[in-house]
Coordinates of C-alpha atoms in Angstrom, one line a residue:
X7 CA 0.0 0.0 0.0
X8 CA 2.9 2.4 0.7
X9 CA 4.3 2.2 -2.8
X10 CA 0.9 2.6 -4.3
X11 CA 0.3 5.7 -2.2
X12 CA 3.7 7.2 -3.1
X13 CA 3.2 6.8 -6.8
X14 CA -0.5 7.9 -6.8
X15 CA 0.9 11.1 -5.3
X16 CA 3.5 11.3 -8.0
X17 CA 0.9 10.8 -10.7
X18 CA -0.8 14.1 -9.7
X19 CA 2.1 16.0 -11.3
X20 CA 1.0 18.4 -14.0
X21 CA -2.7 18.1 -13.1
X22 CA -3.1 21.0 -10.7
X23 CA -2.5 24.7 -11.3
X24 CA -2.0 27.6 -8.9
X25 CA -5.3 28.4 -7.3
X26 CA -5.9 32.1 -6.6
X27 CA -8.8 34.5 -6.9
X28 CA -9.6 35.0 -3.2
X29 CA -10.7 31.4 -2.5
X30 CA -8.9 29.6 0.3
X31 CA -7.6 26.3 -0.9
X32 CA -5.4 25.6 2.1
X33 CA -7.3 26.3 5.2
X34 CA -9.9 23.6 5.2
X35 CA -12.7 26.1 5.8
X36 CA -14.3 29.1 4.1
X37 CA -12.9 32.5 4.9
X38 CA -15.1 35.2 6.5
X39 CA -14.1 38.5 4.9
X40 CA -14.6 40.2 8.3
X41 CA -11.6 38.3 9.5
X42 CA -9.4 40.9 7.9
X43 CA -10.7 43.6 10.3
X44 CA -8.9 42.1 13.3
X45 CA -5.4 40.7 12.3
X46 CA -4.8 37.2 13.6
X47 CA -1.7 36.7 15.8
X48 CA 1.2 36.0 13.5
X49 CA -0.6 37.6 10.5
X50 CA 2.0 38.9 7.9
X51 CA 4.9 37.6 10.2
X52 CA 7.3 34.7 9.6
X53 CA 5.8 31.2 9.8
X54 CA 5.2 30.1 13.4
X55 CA 6.1 33.6 14.9
X56 CA 3.2 33.6 17.3
X57 CA 2.4 29.9 17.5
X58 CA 3.0 27.5 20.3
X59 CA 6.2 25.6 19.7
X60 CA 7.3 22.3 21.2
X61 CA 11.0 21.2 21.1
X62 CA 11.8 18.1 19.1
X63 CA 13.5 15.6 21.5
X64 CA 17.2 15.1 21.3
X65 CA 19.1 11.8 21.7
X66 CA 22.8 11.7 22.5
X67 CA 23.3 8.5 20.5
X68 CA 21.7 6.7 17.6
X69 CA 19.2 4.0 18.8
X70 CA 19.2 0.5 17.4
X71 CA 17.0 -0.2 14.3
X72 CA 14.4 -1.8 16.5
X73 CA 14.2 1.1 19.0
X74 CA 14.1 3.6 16.2
X75 CA 11.4 1.8 14.4
X76 CA 9.2 1.3 17.4
X77 CA 9.7 4.6 19.3
X78 CA 9.9 7.0 16.4
X79 CA 8.8 5.5 13.0
X80 CA 5.7 3.7 14.3
X81 CA 5.0 6.5 16.7
X82 CA 5.6 9.1 13.9
X83 CA 7.8 11.4 16.0
X84 CA 10.7 13.5 14.8
X85 CA 13.9 13.2 16.8
X86 CA 17.4 14.8 16.7
X87 CA 20.5 12.6 16.9
X88 CA 23.1 14.8 18.5
X89 CA 26.6 14.4 16.9
X90 CA 25.3 11.6 14.6
X91 CA 26.9 13.1 11.5
X92 CA 30.3 13.1 13.1
X93 CA 30.5 9.4 12.4
X94 CA 31.0 10.1 8.7
X95 CA 34.3 11.1 7.2
X96 CA 32.5 13.9 5.4
X97 CA 32.2 15.8 8.6
X98 CA 36.0 16.4 8.7
X99 CA 37.0 16.3 5.0
X100 CA 34.4 18.2 3.1
X101 CA 36.1 21.6 2.9
X102 CA 35.7 23.5 -0.4
X103 CA 39.4 22.8 -1.1
X104 CA 39.1 19.1 -0.5
X105 CA 36.0 18.8 -2.6
X106 CA 37.4 20.8 -5.5
X107 CA 40.7 18.7 -5.6
X108 CA 38.9 15.5 -6.3
X109 CA 39.2 14.6 -10.0
X110 CA 35.5 13.6 -10.4
X111 CA 34.5 17.1 -9.3
X112 CA 35.5 18.4 -12.7
X113 CA 33.3 16.0 -14.7
X114 CA 30.3 15.6 -12.3
X115 CA 27.2 17.6 -13.3
X116 CA 24.8 18.8 -10.6
X117 CA 21.4 20.6 -10.4
X118 CA 21.5 24.0 -8.8
X119 CA 18.5 26.0 -7.6
X120 CA 18.7 29.6 -8.9
X121 CA 17.1 31.3 -5.8
X122 CA 17.8 30.6 -2.1
X123 CA 14.2 31.2 -1.1
X124 CA 12.6 28.1 -2.6
X125 CA 10.3 28.7 -5.6
X126 CA 9.1 25.6 -7.4
X127 CA 8.5 27.6 -10.6
X128 CA 12.1 28.9 -10.7
X129 CA 14.2 27.1 -13.3
X130 CA 17.2 25.0 -12.1
X131 CA 20.6 25.2 -13.7
X132 CA 23.0 22.4 -14.6
X133 CA 26.7 22.9 -14.0
X134 CA 29.9 21.2 -13.1
X135 CA 30.5 20.6 -9.4
X136 CA 33.7 22.6 -9.6
X137 CA 31.9 25.6 -11.1
X138 CA 29.4 25.6 -8.3
X139 CA 32.3 25.6 -5.7
X140 CA 33.7 28.7 -7.4
X141 CA 30.5 30.7 -7.3
X142 CA 28.1 29.5 -4.6
X143 CA 29.4 32.0 -1.9
X144 CA 28.5 35.0 -4.0
X145 CA 25.4 33.8 -6.0
X146 CA 21.8 33.5 -4.9
X147 CA 21.8 29.8 -5.5
X148 CA 22.3 26.4 -3.9
X149 CA 22.8 22.8 -4.9
X150 CA 20.2 20.1 -4.4
X151 CA 20.8 16.9 -6.2
X152 CA 21.4 13.2 -5.6
X153 CA 24.7 12.7 -3.7
X154 CA 27.4 12.4 -6.4
X155 CA 28.9 9.0 -6.6
X156 CA 32.4 10.1 -5.9
X157 CA 31.2 11.4 -2.4
X158 CA 29.1 8.4 -1.4
X159 CA 32.0 6.7 0.4
X160 CA 32.3 9.7 2.8
X161 CA 28.8 9.3 4.2
X162 CA 27.9 6.4 6.4
X163 CA 24.4 4.9 6.5
X164 CA 22.8 6.1 9.7
X165 CA 23.0 3.2 12.2
X166 CA 19.2 2.9 12.7
X167 CA 18.9 2.0 9.0
X168 CA 21.6 -0.7 9.1
X169 CA 19.2 -3.6 8.8
X170 CA 18.9 -5.9 5.8
X171 CA 15.2 -5.2 5.3
X172 CA 15.5 -1.4 5.6
X173 CA 18.6 -1.2 3.5
X174 CA 16.7 -2.6 0.6
X175 CA 14.2 0.3 1.0
X176 CA 16.5 3.2 0.8
X177 CA 15.2 5.2 -2.2
X178 CA 17.6 8.1 -2.7
X179 CA 20.3 10.1 -1.0
X180 CA 20.2 13.9 -1.6
X181 CA 22.9 16.5 -1.0
X182 CA 22.1 20.1 0.0
X183 CA 24.9 22.7 -0.3
X184 CA 24.7 26.5 0.1
X185 CA 26.4 29.5 1.6
X186 CA 23.5 29.8 4.0
X187 CA 20.3 31.8 3.9
X188 CA 18.2 29.2 2.1
X189 CA 14.5 29.0 3.0
X190 CA 12.3 26.0 2.0
X191 CA 8.6 26.1 1.3
X192 CA 6.3 24.5 3.8
X193 CA 6.0 21.0 2.4
X194 CA 5.9 17.3 3.3
X195 CA 7.5 14.1 1.9
X196 CA 6.0 10.8 0.8
X197 CA 8.9 8.9 2.4
X198 CA 10.7 9.1 5.7
X199 CA 14.2 10.6 5.8
X200 CA 17.2 11.1 8.1
X201 CA 18.9 14.4 7.4
X202 CA 22.6 14.8 8.6
X203 CA 24.3 18.2 8.8
X204 CA 28.0 18.4 8.1
X205 CA 28.4 22.2 8.1
X206 CA 26.4 25.2 9.3
X207 CA 23.1 25.2 11.2
X208 CA 19.5 24.5 10.4
X209 CA 16.2 25.6 11.9
X210 CA 13.2 23.4 11.2
X211 CA 9.5 23.9 12.0
X212 CA 7.2 20.9 11.9
X213 CA 3.4 20.4 11.7
X214 CA 2.1 17.0 12.7
X215 CA 0.3 15.7 9.5
X216 CA -2.1 13.3 11.3
X217 CA -3.1 16.0 13.8
X218 CA -3.8 18.7 11.2
X219 CA -4.7 16.9 8.0
X220 CA -8.3 18.1 8.2
X221 CA -7.3 21.6 9.2
X222 CA -4.5 22.5 6.8
X223 CA -4.1 21.3 3.2
X224 CA -1.1 21.8 1.0
X225 CA -2.4 23.8 -2.0
X226 CA 0.1 22.1 -4.4
X227 CA -0.4 18.4 -3.9
X228 CA 1.4 17.7 -7.1
X229 CA 4.6 18.8 -5.4
X230 CA 3.5 18.2 -1.8
X231 CA 4.0 21.9 -0.8
X232 CA 2.1 25.0 0.2
X233 CA 2.5 28.4 -1.6
X234 CA 2.3 30.3 1.7
X235 CA 5.0 32.9 2.0
X236 CA 7.0 31.6 4.9
X237 CA 8.4 35.1 5.7
X238 CA 5.0 36.8 5.6
X239 CA 2.1 34.4 6.4
X240 CA -1.3 35.6 5.3
X241 CA -3.6 34.3 8.0
X242 CA -6.7 35.4 6.0
X243 CA -5.7 33.4 2.9
X244 CA -4.4 30.5 5.0
X245 CA -6.8 30.2 8.0
X246 CA -5.7 26.5 8.4
X247 CA -2.4 27.9 10.0
X248 CA -4.3 29.5 12.8
X249 CA -4.3 27.7 16.1
X250 CA -1.7 25.1 15.2
X251 CA 1.1 23.9 17.4
X252 CA 4.5 23.5 15.8
X253 CA 7.5 21.4 16.7
X254 CA 10.9 23.2 16.4
X255 CA 14.4 21.9 16.0
X256 CA 17.8 23.5 15.7
X257 CA 20.6 21.5 14.2
X258 CA 24.3 22.2 14.8
X259 CA 27.3 20.9 12.8
X260 CA 27.4 17.1 13.2
X261 CA 23.7 16.6 14.1
X262 CA 21.2 14.5 12.3
X263 CA 17.4 14.6 12.5
X264 CA 14.6 12.1 11.6
X265 CA 11.7 13.7 9.6
X266 CA 8.6 11.4 9.7
X267 CA 6.5 10.5 6.7
X268 CA 4.1 13.3 5.7
X269 CA 5.0 15.6 8.6
X270 CA 4.9 19.2 7.1
X271 CA 8.1 21.1 7.6
X272 CA 9.9 24.3 6.7
X273 CA 13.7 24.6 6.8
X274 CA 16.0 27.6 7.1
X275 CA 19.8 27.2 6.8
X276 CA 22.4 29.4 8.5
X277 CA 26.1 29.8 7.4
X278 CA 28.0 27.6 4.9
X279 CA 25.6 24.6 4.8
X280 CA 26.1 21.0 3.7
X281 CA 23.6 18.4 4.5
X282 CA 22.7 14.9 3.2
X283 CA 19.4 13.3 3.6
X284 CA 18.6 9.6 3.2
X285 CA 15.1 8.9 1.9
X286 CA 13.7 5.5 2.9
X287 CA 10.4 3.6 2.8
X288 CA 9.7 2.4 6.3
X289 CA 7.0 -0.2 5.3
X290 CA 8.9 -3.2 6.7
X291 CA 6.8 -6.4 7.0
X292 CA 8.3 -6.9 10.5
X293 CA 9.7 -4.9 13.3
X294 CA 13.5 -4.8 12.6
X295 CA 14.8 -6.9 15.5
X296 CA 18.3 -8.3 15.5
X297 CA 17.0 -11.7 14.3
X298 CA 15.5 -10.0 11.2
X299 CA 18.2 -7.4 10.6
X300 CA 21.3 -9.5 10.6
X301 CA 24.4 -7.7 11.9
X302 CA 23.4 -4.2 12.9
X303 CA 27.0 -3.0 13.9
X304 CA 28.2 -2.9 10.3
X305 CA 29.7 0.5 9.3
X306 CA 28.3 0.9 5.8
X307 CA 28.7 3.9 3.6
X308 CA 26.2 5.1 1.0
X309 CA 28.5 3.6 -1.6
X310 CA 27.7 0.2 -0.2
X311 CA 24.0 0.6 -0.9
X312 CA 22.0 0.2 -4.1
X313 CA 19.5 3.0 -4.1
X314 CA 15.9 2.3 -5.0
X315 CA 15.9 5.1 -7.6
X316 CA 18.8 3.3 -9.4
X317 CA 17.3 -0.2 -9.3
X318 CA 15.5 -1.8 -12.2
X319 CA 11.9 -0.8 -12.6
X320 CA 10.8 -4.0 -10.8
X321 CA 11.6 -2.2 -7.6
X322 CA 8.5 0.0 -8.2
X323 CA 6.5 -2.6 -10.0
X324 CA 3.2 -1.0 -8.8
X325 CA 4.1 2.2 -10.6
X326 CA 2.7 3.1 -14.0
X327 CA 4.1 6.2 -15.6
X328 CA 0.7 7.2 -16.8
X329 CA -1.2 6.1 -13.7
X330 CA -4.6 7.9 -13.5
X331 CA -5.1 10.4 -10.7
X332 CA -7.3 9.2 -7.9
X333 CA -10.5 10.8 -9.0
X334 CA -10.3 9.1 -12.4
X335 CA -9.4 5.8 -10.7
X336 CA -12.5 6.2 -8.5
X337 CA -14.8 6.9 -11.4
X338 CA -13.4 3.8 -13.2
X339 CA -14.1 1.7 -10.1
X340 CA -17.6 3.0 -9.8
X341 CA -18.4 2.3 -13.5
X342 CA -17.2 -1.2 -13.2
X343 CA -20.1 -1.8 -10.7
X344 CA -22.5 -1.4 -13.7
X345 CA -25.1 0.3 -11.5
X346 CA -27.4 3.0 -12.9
X347 CA -26.8 5.2 -9.8
X348 CA -25.2 5.2 -6.4
X349 CA -26.6 6.2 -3.0
X350 CA -24.3 7.4 -0.3
X351 CA -24.3 3.8 1.2
X352 CA -23.5 2.3 -2.2
X353 CA -20.6 4.7 -2.6
X354 CA -19.2 3.8 0.8
X355 CA -19.4 0.1 0.1
X356 CA -17.5 0.6 -3.2
X357 CA -14.8 2.5 -1.3
X358 CA -14.6 -0.2 1.4
X359 CA -14.5 -3.2 -0.8
X360 CA -13.5 -2.3 -4.4
X361 CA -11.2 0.7 -4.5
X362 CA -7.7 -0.8 -4.9
X363 CA -5.9 1.9 -2.9
X364 CA -7.9 1.1 0.2
X365 CA -7.3 -2.6 0.3
X366 CA -7.1 -3.7 3.9
X367 CA -8.6 -0.5 5.4
X368 CA -10.6 -1.0 8.6
X369 CA -13.5 1.3 8.3
X370 CA -13.9 4.0 11.1
X371 CA -16.0 7.0 11.9
X372 CA -13.3 9.2 10.3
X373 CA -13.6 7.1 7.2
X374 CA -17.3 7.5 7.1
X375 CA -16.9 11.3 7.4
X376 CA -14.4 11.4 4.5
X377 CA -16.6 9.1 2.4
X378 CA -19.6 11.5 2.9
X379 CA -17.4 14.5 2.0
X380 CA -16.2 12.8 -1.2
X381 CA -19.7 11.7 -2.1
X382 CA -21.0 15.3 -1.5
X383 CA -18.3 16.7 -3.8
X384 CA -19.2 14.2 -6.6
X385 CA -22.9 14.7 -6.2
X386 CA -22.9 17.8 -8.5
X387 CA -26.7 17.8 -8.9
X388 CA -27.2 17.7 -5.1
X389 CA -30.0 15.1 -5.4
X390 CA -28.5 12.6 -3.0
X391 CA -27.4 10.1 -5.7
X392 CA -24.5 9.8 -8.2
X393 CA -25.8 9.1 -11.7
X394 CA -25.0 9.6 -15.4
X395 CA -25.5 13.4 -15.2
X396 CA -23.0 13.7 -12.3
X397 CA -20.4 11.6 -14.1
X398 CA -20.8 13.7 -17.3
X399 CA -20.2 16.9 -15.3
X400 CA -17.2 15.5 -13.6
X401 CA -15.2 15.7 -16.8
X402 CA -15.4 19.4 -16.9
X403 CA -14.6 20.1 -13.2
X404 CA -11.6 22.4 -12.5
X405 CA -8.4 21.7 -10.6
X406 CA -9.8 23.0 -7.3
X407 CA -12.5 20.3 -7.4
X408 CA -10.0 17.6 -8.3
X409 CA -7.6 18.6 -5.6
X410 CA -10.4 18.5 -3.0
X411 CA -11.6 15.1 -4.1
X412 CA -8.2 13.5 -4.3
X413 CA -7.2 14.9 -0.9
X414 CA -10.1 13.0 0.7
X415 CA -9.0 9.8 -1.0
X416 CA -5.4 10.3 0.1
X417 CA -6.5 10.8 3.7
X418 CA -8.4 7.5 3.6
X419 CA -5.3 5.8 2.3
X420 CA -3.2 7.4 5.1
X421 CA -5.7 6.1 7.7
X422 CA -5.1 2.6 6.3
X423 CA -1.4 3.1 6.6
X424 CA -1.7 4.2 10.2
X425 CA -3.8 1.1 10.9
X426 CA -1.1 -1.1 9.4
X427 CA 1.5 0.6 11.6
X428 CA -0.5 0.0 14.7
X429 CA -1.1 -3.6 13.8
X430 CA 2.6 -4.2 13.4
X431 CA 3.2 -2.6 16.8
X432 CA 0.6 -4.8 18.4
X433 CA 2.0 -7.9 16.9
X434 CA 5.5 -6.9 18.0
X435 CA 4.4 -6.2 21.6
X436 CA 2.7 -9.6 21.7
X437 CA 5.9 -11.2 20.4
X438 CA 8.0 -9.4 23.0
X439 CA 5.9 -10.7 25.9
X440 CA 6.9 -14.2 24.8
X441 CA 10.6 -13.5 24.8
X442 CA 13.1 -13.2 27.7
X443 CA 14.2 -9.7 28.8
X444 CA 17.7 -10.5 27.5
X445 CA 16.3 -10.3 24.0
X446 CA 16.4 -6.5 24.1
X447 CA 19.3 -5.3 22.0
X448 CA 21.5 -2.4 23.2
X449 CA 21.6 1.0 21.5
X450 CA 24.3 1.8 19.0
X451 CA 26.3 4.5 20.7
X452 CA 27.8 7.5 19.0
X453 CA 31.3 7.0 20.5
X454 CA 32.5 3.5 19.9
X455 CA 35.0 2.1 22.4
X456 CA 37.2 -0.9 21.7
X457 CA 37.2 -3.6 24.4
X458 CA 40.1 -3.4 26.8
X459 CA 42.4 -6.2 28.0
X460 CA 42.7 -5.8 31.7
X461 CA 46.1 -7.4 31.8
X462 CA 47.5 -4.7 29.5
X463 CA 46.6 -1.8 31.9
X464 CA 49.0 -0.5 34.5
X465 CA 46.8 -0.7 37.5
X466 CA 48.0 -0.2 41.1
X467 CA 48.1 -3.6 42.9
X468 CA 45.0 -2.9 45.0
X469 CA 43.0 -1.6 41.9
X470 CA 44.0 -4.6 39.8
X471 CA 43.0 -6.9 42.6
X472 CA 39.7 -5.2 42.9
X473 CA 39.0 -5.4 39.2
X474 CA 39.5 -9.2 39.2
X475 CA 37.1 -9.8 42.2
X476 CA 34.0 -11.8 41.5
X477 CA 30.7 -10.1 41.2
X478 CA 29.7 -11.5 44.6
X479 CA 32.8 -10.1 46.3
X480 CA 32.3 -6.7 44.6
X481 CA 28.7 -6.6 45.8
X482 CA 29.7 -7.3 49.4
X483 CA 32.4 -4.6 49.3
X484 CA 29.9 -2.2 47.9
X485 CA 27.5 -2.8 50.8
X486 CA 30.3 -2.4 53.3
X487 CA 31.4 0.9 51.7
X488 CA 27.8 2.3 51.8
X489 CA 27.4 1.3 55.5
X490 CA 30.7 3.0 56.3
X491 CA 29.6 6.2 54.4
X492 CA 26.3 6.3 56.4
X493 CA 28.2 5.7 59.7
X494 CA 30.8 8.5 58.9
X495 CA 27.9 10.9 57.9
X496 CA 26.1 10.3 61.2
X497 CA 29.3 10.9 63.2
X498 CA 29.9 14.2 61.3
X499 CA 26.3 15.4 61.9
X500 CA 26.5 14.6 65.6
X501 CA 29.8 16.4 65.9
X502 CA 28.3 19.5 64.0
X503 CA 25.3 19.5 66.3
X504 CA 27.4 19.3 69.4
X505 CA 29.4 22.3 68.2
X506 CA 26.3 24.3 67.7
X507 CA 25.0 23.5 71.1
X508 CA 28.2 24.6 72.7
X509 CA 28.3 27.9 70.7
X510 CA 24.7 28.8 69.9
X511 CA 25.3 32.6 69.5
X512 CA 28.6 32.6 67.7
X513 CA 27.1 34.2 64.5
X514 CA 25.2 36.9 66.4
X515 CA 21.8 35.2 66.5
X516 CA 19.8 33.9 69.5
X517 CA 20.7 30.3 69.0
X518 CA 17.9 29.4 66.6
X519 CA 19.0 26.6 64.2
X520 CA 18.8 28.2 60.7
X521 CA 20.0 25.1 58.8
X522 CA 17.7 24.0 56.0
X523 CA 17.3 20.4 55.1
X524 CA 17.3 19.8 51.3

């Protein structure tokens, strides 16, 4: 279902146009013109300026694939991995001089965005990597392209992805390179990704897709982005951005961050900026435990991985280049029923049992609501049924209508995806109850320490003797030490109390004990 959803989304390319003319296509509700009389907090200010913002959690080490999958992917939560990018040689070696001296830099062509504030209508430019290095500090441009092959050995695969099943699902690895000052659009991605920062800083704002999918809609689904001006948010045109709660993260050189599937986000870069993000499809059939993953302590570079975008077409066998958009696919499914008309109930049954994209979906109240909304959109004659006249009119409907209908169907698909995730988690938890506690695998730490040979260390005699004691002996010694500490502490307190009794007014007070117990 994941691949189907990704490629259905890709198939929307070229179908939708920019929607203007005073109608809100992003807020999820109609705009009351009177709203303009009293500016909303944050109106015409940078994105999130007046919004409540939570901080994205920070881990000091990479978790294991299993922990990452259960606690962050299945939970759909962003997380920062502090110093995670420092494991890659790129962190130390990617100076402009080093990059420019590599022979392949002269022959490798890259795509360059021609404006630092992202504009999807702005043309890109193709140039040699060396040419970009010579001009990027002074031009209003930045590189965004697949990580060149000659640099792939410098970037390690993030340890949470070092699992046989996940490695097969890495789709692409993209390099972002600028002199700073870039600003992305508010957008989301149809795959998960881990973004590692090798130089500069990044500030990222997030919106939880599941929480706000009914409130805020991206008005360019063909590119999964919103046309809202991130420097000057029009709260009248985009009412869906009122009353939302953002997550925020600030990355420093050497940090990595996990960006969950579909979470809307906006990124600003500060200073000379180089980052690499790894796109991967998290739809594993099983939770990636050590038994399933194989060796998870392998130090693999991107050069060791065959990327999904470079695999034979069989990797995306569900994809058809000319796949129909969702509204056409739905009409085709309805017509295959060979009924003269459809009631709301008939329509819902077709969605539940016949529409390919929703295979396996467990119907909920939210699904009912979305089905009713989709039916209401398609019932153009407003007579409570879908018939030949409605289907005839559908052919002439504009891009606003098609966006609205397709967004309902994509939301239904996402509900199915969330149900699959929860079912995997349930099965995993049941399985874990049957396993001993020792089954839990340790986290992969940022700083790896080689095992030490105790005999090679120059201990003092007493220390060496203590190291070689049995666990039982150590435990007894520990208890004795604790008992002695308590005894010494009690003696010290008694001595102090005796002193105060003997000299109660030494500090000029009347002998009242001013000590505070903490």
